[in-house]
Amino acid sequence: MQKKLQLLTGAHIALWIATAAWAALSETGLVPTDYAAPSPETTYALDMLSIATAIGGGWAAMRLLSLEYVRRKIADAPLPAALAAYGRWASLRLAVMGLALWYNVAVYYACTAHTTAAYCLLIAAGASLFCIPSVKDFEALRSNNGKKP
């Protein structure tokens, strides 16, 4: 159990490192920046998608383990199956947060004249801190009959 949760935590940390590396390489000029000059309509669409991925993705990832279906799947299953279910749902949370982080960092460095993606990147990064898998969350889901404290 501990090994699987450490692997999930390591994947979460790797997501942060990859995002930070992408930003650092873009800031130093090793990766091209400001390569897109979108029209005002495209800028509006990119900004709205940035907001949707940051706020919607962050909210969805943070609330995923609170869904009744997910709580019951983890609480009612035997320990190995519950751990596997928790791993699947934690991986889905990681994928949602990865999409939000990487989309916003890509849009920000593609057209740096607009700062909406930068703010949305900060929102998504903050939300991802609340999605780190832990033994405490897993045990709380198991011990409270599927109700997260």
PDB file of C-alpha atoms in Angstrom, residues 34-102:
ATOM      1  CA  ASP A  34       5.874  34.403 -27.930  1.00  0.00           C
ATOM      2  CA  TYR A  35       5.585  32.361 -31.101  1.00  0.00           C
ATOM      3  CA  ALA A  36       1.859  32.869 -31.571  1.00  0.00           C
ATOM      4  CA  ALA A  37       0.270  36.131 -32.569  1.00  0.00           C
ATOM      5  CA  PRO A  38      -3.402  35.288 -32.249  1.00  0.00           C
ATOM      6  CA  SER A  39      -6.258  37.464 -33.408  1.00  0.00           C
ATOM      7  CA  PRO A  40      -8.476  39.053 -30.757  1.00  0.00           C
ATOM      8  CA  GLU A  41     -11.072  36.291 -31.222  1.00  0.00           C
ATOM      9  CA  THR A  42      -8.457  33.593 -30.755  1.00  0.00           C
ATOM     10  CA  THR A  43      -7.043  35.390 -27.729  1.00  0.00           C
ATOM     11  CA  TYR A  44     -10.509  35.485 -26.202  1.00  0.00           C
ATOM     12  CA  ALA A  45     -10.995  31.764 -26.856  1.00  0.00           C
ATOM     13  CA  LEU A  46      -7.578  30.898 -25.394  1.00  0.00           C
ATOM     14  CA  ASP A  47      -8.277  33.021 -22.318  1.00  0.00           C
ATOM     15  CA  MET A  48     -11.685  31.423 -21.751  1.00  0.00           C
ATOM     16  CA  LEU A  49     -10.192  27.940 -22.114  1.00  0.00           C
ATOM     17  CA  SER A  50      -7.442  28.914 -19.652  1.00  0.00           C
ATOM     18  CA  ILE A  51     -10.045  29.969 -17.131  1.00  0.00           C
ATOM     19  CA  ALA A  52     -12.114  26.839 -17.726  1.00  0.00           C
ATOM     20  CA  THR A  53      -9.156  24.492 -17.311  1.00  0.00           C
ATOM     21  CA  ALA A  54      -7.807  26.249 -14.237  1.00  0.00           C
ATOM     22  CA  ILE A  55     -11.012  26.767 -12.310  1.00  0.00           C
ATOM     23  CA  GLY A  56     -13.027  23.867 -13.686  1.00  0.00           C
ATOM     24  CA  GLY A  57     -10.143  21.414 -13.681  1.00  0.00           C
ATOM     25  CA  GLY A  58      -8.979  22.465 -10.236  1.00  0.00           C
ATOM     26  CA  TRP A  59     -12.476  22.164  -8.797  1.00  0.00           C
ATOM     27  CA  ALA A  60     -13.089  18.801 -10.486  1.00  0.00           C
ATOM     28  CA  ALA A  61      -9.789  17.372  -9.287  1.00  0.00           C
ATOM     29  CA  MET A  62     -10.282  18.544  -5.718  1.00  0.00           C
ATOM     30  CA  ARG A  63     -13.876  17.275  -5.520  1.00  0.00           C
ATOM     31  CA  LEU A  64     -13.318  13.964  -7.295  1.00  0.00           C
ATOM     32  CA  LEU A  65     -12.835  11.891  -4.149  1.00  0.00           C
ATOM     33  CA  SER A  66     -15.912  13.482  -2.595  1.00  0.00           C
ATOM     34  CA  LEU A  67     -18.262  12.064  -5.201  1.00  0.00           C
ATOM     35  CA  GLU A  68     -20.591   9.467  -3.708  1.00  0.00           C
ATOM     36  CA  TYR A  69     -19.780   6.891  -6.394  1.00  0.00           C
ATOM     37  CA  VAL A  70     -16.028   7.211  -5.837  1.00  0.00           C
ATOM     38  CA  ARG A  71     -16.325   7.125  -2.042  1.00  0.00           C
ATOM     39  CA  ARG A  72     -18.457   3.967  -2.161  1.00  0.00           C
ATOM     40  CA  LYS A  73     -16.087   2.247  -4.616  1.00  0.00           C
ATOM     41  CA  ILE A  74     -13.192   2.793  -2.226  1.00  0.00           C
ATOM     42  CA  ALA A  75     -15.051   2.187   1.053  1.00  0.00           C
ATOM     43  CA  ASP A  76     -16.953  -0.957   0.074  1.00  0.00           C
ATOM     44  CA  ALA A  77     -14.147  -2.833  -1.665  1.00  0.00           C
ATOM     45  CA  PRO A  78     -11.648  -5.143   0.047  1.00  0.00           C
ATOM     46  CA  LEU A  79      -8.281  -3.518   0.778  1.00  0.00           C
ATOM     47  CA  PRO A  80      -6.398  -4.519  -2.432  1.00  0.00           C
ATOM     48  CA  ALA A  81      -9.325  -3.515  -4.646  1.00  0.00           C
ATOM     49  CA  ALA A  82      -9.849  -0.310  -2.672  1.00  0.00           C
ATOM     50  CA  LEU A  83      -6.197   0.617  -3.079  1.00  0.00           C
ATOM     51  CA  ALA A  84      -6.418  -0.049  -6.810  1.00  0.00           C
ATOM     52  CA  ALA A  85      -9.558   2.105  -7.036  1.00  0.00           C
ATOM     53  CA  TYR A  86      -7.903   4.891  -5.060  1.00  0.00           C
ATOM     54  CA  GLY A  87      -4.905   4.670  -7.402  1.00  0.00           C
ATOM     55  CA  ARG A  88      -7.123   4.981 -10.476  1.00  0.00           C
ATOM     56  CA  TRP A  89      -9.009   7.976  -9.120  1.00  0.00           C
ATOM     57  CA  ALA A  90      -5.817   9.649  -7.875  1.00  0.00           C
ATOM     58  CA  SER A  91      -4.298   9.123 -11.340  1.00  0.00           C
ATOM     59  CA  LEU A  92      -7.349  10.740 -12.904  1.00  0.00           C
ATOM     60  CA  ARG A  93      -6.937  13.708 -10.546  1.00  0.00           C
ATOM     61  CA  LEU A  94      -3.306  13.949 -11.617  1.00  0.00           C
ATOM     62  CA  ALA A  95      -4.273  13.869 -15.301  1.00  0.00           C
ATOM     63  CA  VAL A  96      -6.847  16.643 -14.843  1.00  0.00           C
ATOM     64  CA  MET A  97      -4.341  18.805 -12.980  1.00  0.00           C
ATOM     65  CA  GLY A  98      -1.646  18.048 -15.564  1.00  0.00           C
ATOM     66  CA  LEU A  99      -3.961  19.194 -18.330  1.00  0.00           C
ATOM     67  CA  ALA A 100      -4.722  22.425 -16.492  1.00  0.00           C
ATOM     68  CA  LEU A 101      -1.078  23.137 -15.663  1.00  0.00           C
ATOM     69  CA  TRP A 102       0.407  22.301 -19.053  1.00  0.00           C
TER      70      TRP A 102
END
